[in-house]
Amino acid sequence: MIMNEELQNKYMQLQMLEQQTSQMQQHIEQMDQQAAELVQVAENLREIQDVKEGTAILVPMAGGVFVRAKIDEPEHVLINVGASSTVQKPIHAAVSLVENQLNELVEYREKTAEQLMAAVTKAHQAHTELKAMAEKA
């Protein structure tokens, strides 16, 4: 009977580890998508500073929907600072802000990837132990 309980406990531990690794993998995928978006935003900001005032552009709204607009001040952008408030910043400051966010995200992703590898190692170890216990039973 004790062996059965140990098997059940080890199996539950393995399931929890597999669930954790799955969640961490999803989180890493989300961070990769966010990083790609931040890279694109930084690139867009660099490109827009070369646009002349009054240039017509298409602004994406969502889902393939665009509106026509004209660039009023190509050297400045408005940045949301929360509570529906924005501040005007020069392009170079906005690029710097986005790059800082990207660097922080990359650091956090690396830490999460390390934690994922540790969890995968634990899961593999638990699987090996479970298999050995099942063979003895």
mmCIF file of C-alpha atoms in Angstrom:
data_model
loop_
_atom_site.group_PDB
_atom_site.id
_atom_site.type_symbol
_atom_site.label_atom_id
_atom_site.label_comp_id
_atom_site.label_asym_id
_atom_site.label_seq_id
_atom_site.Cartn_x
_atom_site.Cartn_y
_atom_site.Cartn_z
ATOM 1 C CA MET A 1 0.000 0.000 0.000
ATOM 2 C CA ILE A 2 2.802 2.433 0.795
ATOM 3 C CA MET A 3 4.332 1.842 -2.633
ATOM 4 C CA ASN A 4 0.982 2.716 -4.250
ATOM 5 C CA GLU A 5 0.828 6.024 -2.360
ATOM 6 C CA GLU A 6 4.407 6.827 -3.326
ATOM 7 C CA LEU A 7 3.580 6.087 -6.961
ATOM 8 C CA GLN A 8 0.528 8.340 -6.808
ATOM 9 C CA ASN A 9 2.522 11.144 -5.161
ATOM 10 C CA LYS A 10 5.307 10.883 -7.727
ATOM 11 C CA TYR A 11 2.741 10.850 -10.558
ATOM 12 C CA MET A 12 1.041 13.965 -9.148
ATOM 13 C CA GLN A 13 4.438 15.659 -8.849
ATOM 14 C CA LEU A 14 5.178 14.822 -12.477
ATOM 15 C CA GLN A 15 1.814 16.191 -13.616
ATOM 16 C CA MET A 16 2.388 19.442 -11.718
ATOM 17 C CA LEU A 17 5.850 19.830 -13.262
ATOM 18 C CA GLU A 18 4.465 19.192 -16.748
ATOM 19 C CA GLN A 19 1.763 21.801 -16.159
ATOM 20 C CA GLN A 20 4.367 24.324 -14.950
ATOM 21 C CA THR A 21 6.581 23.728 -17.969
ATOM 22 C CA SER A 22 3.616 24.152 -20.295
ATOM 23 C CA GLN A 23 2.671 27.453 -18.665
ATOM 24 C CA MET A 24 6.262 28.699 -18.813
ATOM 25 C CA GLN A 25 6.501 27.783 -22.505
ATOM 26 C CA GLN A 26 3.315 29.750 -23.214
ATOM 27 C CA HIS A 27 4.672 32.700 -21.244
ATOM 28 C CA ILE A 28 7.929 32.617 -23.233
ATOM 29 C CA GLU A 29 5.947 32.575 -26.490
ATOM 30 C CA GLN A 30 3.988 35.629 -25.332
ATOM 31 C CA MET A 31 7.208 37.421 -24.434
ATOM 32 C CA ASP A 32 8.632 36.587 -27.871
ATOM 33 C CA GLN A 33 5.564 38.161 -29.483
ATOM 34 C CA GLN A 34 5.886 41.248 -27.278
ATOM 35 C CA ALA A 35 9.574 41.534 -28.139
ATOM 36 C CA ALA A 36 8.804 41.349 -31.857
ATOM 37 C CA GLU A 37 6.214 44.106 -31.436
ATOM 38 C CA LEU A 38 8.680 46.315 -29.543
ATOM 39 C CA VAL A 39 11.328 45.817 -32.244
ATOM 40 C CA GLN A 40 8.742 46.842 -34.844
ATOM 41 C CA VAL A 41 7.703 49.912 -32.836
ATOM 42 C CA ALA A 42 11.328 51.052 -32.507
ATOM 43 C CA GLU A 43 11.868 50.574 -36.245
ATOM 44 C CA ASN A 44 8.663 52.481 -37.060
ATOM 45 C CA LEU A 45 9.758 55.351 -34.810
ATOM 46 C CA ARG A 46 13.150 55.549 -36.523
ATOM 47 C CA GLU A 47 11.477 55.594 -39.940
ATOM 48 C CA ILE A 48 8.892 58.237 -39.078
ATOM 49 C CA GLN A 49 11.500 60.789 -38.074
ATOM 50 C CA ASP A 50 12.615 60.907 -41.735
ATOM 51 C CA VAL A 51 9.087 61.667 -42.953
ATOM 52 C CA LYS A 52 8.344 65.257 -43.955
ATOM 53 C CA GLU A 53 5.644 67.242 -42.198
ATOM 54 C CA GLY A 54 2.294 66.953 -44.010
ATOM 55 C CA THR A 55 3.086 63.536 -45.495
ATOM 56 C CA ALA A 56 -0.006 61.354 -45.885
ATOM 57 C CA ILE A 57 0.172 57.948 -44.198
ATOM 58 C CA LEU A 58 -2.082 54.996 -43.405
ATOM 59 C CA VAL A 59 -2.550 54.330 -39.695
ATOM 60 C CA PRO A 60 -3.522 50.772 -38.732
ATOM 61 C CA MET A 61 -6.544 50.597 -36.452
ATOM 62 C CA ALA A 62 -6.990 46.815 -36.053
ATOM 63 C CA GLY A 63 -7.735 43.733 -38.090
ATOM 64 C CA GLY A 64 -6.601 45.170 -41.415
ATOM 65 C CA VAL A 65 -8.514 48.448 -40.977
ATOM 66 C CA PHE A 66 -6.601 51.663 -41.712
ATOM 67 C CA VAL A 67 -7.329 55.395 -41.632
ATOM 68 C CA ARG A 68 -5.626 58.067 -43.670
ATOM 69 C CA ALA A 69 -3.694 60.653 -41.688
ATOM 70 C CA LYS A 70 -1.082 63.344 -42.168
ATOM 71 C CA ILE A 71 2.071 63.715 -40.149
ATOM 72 C CA ASP A 72 1.873 66.929 -38.156
ATOM 73 C CA GLU A 73 5.111 66.816 -36.149
ATOM 74 C CA PRO A 74 7.420 64.046 -37.365
ATOM 75 C CA GLU A 75 10.029 64.850 -34.732
ATOM 76 C CA HIS A 76 7.671 64.157 -31.784
ATOM 77 C CA VAL A 77 5.295 61.402 -30.680
ATOM 78 C CA LEU A 78 2.681 61.130 -27.964
ATOM 79 C CA ILE A 79 3.274 58.460 -25.339
ATOM 80 C CA ASN A 80 0.560 57.060 -23.104
ATOM 81 C CA VAL A 81 1.617 57.430 -19.463
ATOM 82 C CA GLY A 82 -1.540 55.915 -17.983
ATOM 83 C CA ALA A 83 -4.998 57.084 -16.939
ATOM 84 C CA SER A 84 -5.689 58.226 -20.522
ATOM 85 C CA SER A 85 -2.877 60.779 -20.246
ATOM 86 C CA THR A 86 -0.211 61.328 -22.876
ATOM 87 C CA VAL A 87 3.015 63.284 -22.995
ATOM 88 C CA GLN A 88 4.846 64.567 -26.024
ATOM 89 C CA LYS A 89 8.374 63.209 -26.442
ATOM 90 C CA PRO A 90 11.027 63.567 -29.099
ATOM 91 C CA ILE A 91 11.410 60.510 -31.326
ATOM 92 C CA HIS A 92 14.863 59.655 -29.936
ATOM 93 C CA ALA A 93 13.460 59.576 -26.382
ATOM 94 C CA ALA A 94 10.605 57.325 -27.482
ATOM 95 C CA VAL A 95 13.047 54.955 -29.223
ATOM 96 C CA SER A 96 15.157 54.858 -26.080
ATOM 97 C CA LEU A 97 12.087 54.084 -23.969
ATOM 98 C CA VAL A 98 11.034 51.237 -26.274
ATOM 99 C CA GLU A 99 14.573 49.820 -26.353
ATOM 100 C CA ASN A 100 14.706 49.875 -22.544
ATOM 101 C CA GLN A 101 11.398 47.994 -22.393
ATOM 102 C CA LEU A 102 12.781 45.473 -24.888
ATOM 103 C CA ASN A 103 15.953 44.959 -22.847
ATOM 104 C CA GLU A 104 13.936 44.371 -19.673
ATOM 105 C CA LEU A 105 11.695 41.918 -21.499
ATOM 106 C CA VAL A 106 14.691 40.017 -22.909
ATOM 107 C CA GLU A 107 16.236 39.748 -19.429
ATOM 108 C CA TYR A 108 12.975 38.457 -17.963
ATOM 109 C CA ARG A 109 12.600 35.985 -20.839
ATOM 110 C CA GLU A 110 16.103 34.633 -20.215
ATOM 111 C CA LYS A 111 15.315 34.116 -16.518
ATOM 112 C CA THR A 112 12.066 32.381 -17.405
ATOM 113 C CA ALA A 113 13.885 30.158 -19.907
ATOM 114 C CA GLU A 114 16.364 29.163 -17.178
ATOM 115 C CA GLN A 115 13.476 28.314 -14.854
ATOM 116 C CA LEU A 116 11.878 26.303 -17.649
ATOM 117 C CA MET A 117 15.045 24.283 -18.170
ATOM 118 C CA ALA A 118 15.222 23.554 -14.434
ATOM 119 C CA ALA A 119 11.576 22.440 -14.422
ATOM 120 C CA VAL A 120 12.137 20.229 -17.473
ATOM 121 C CA THR A 121 15.110 18.620 -15.726
ATOM 122 C CA LYS A 122 13.007 17.997 -12.613
ATOM 123 C CA ALA A 123 10.186 16.557 -14.715
ATOM 124 C CA HIS A 124 12.592 14.227 -16.500
ATOM 125 C CA GLN A 125 14.003 13.125 -13.152
ATOM 126 C CA ALA A 126 10.511 12.567 -11.730
ATOM 127 C CA HIS A 127 9.559 10.561 -14.825
ATOM 128 C CA THR A 128 12.645 8.356 -14.422
ATOM 129 C CA GLU A 129 11.891 7.825 -10.728
ATOM 130 C CA LEU A 130 8.238 7.051 -11.462
ATOM 131 C CA LYS A 131 9.200 4.525 -14.102
ATOM 132 C CA ALA A 132 11.639 2.811 -11.710
ATOM 133 C CA MET A 133 9.013 2.735 -8.949
ATOM 134 C CA ALA A 134 6.411 1.273 -11.296
ATOM 135 C CA GLU A 135 8.786 -1.487 -12.358
ATOM 136 C CA LYS A 136 9.356 -2.457 -8.706
ATOM 137 C CA ALA A 137 5.655 -2.529 -7.905
#
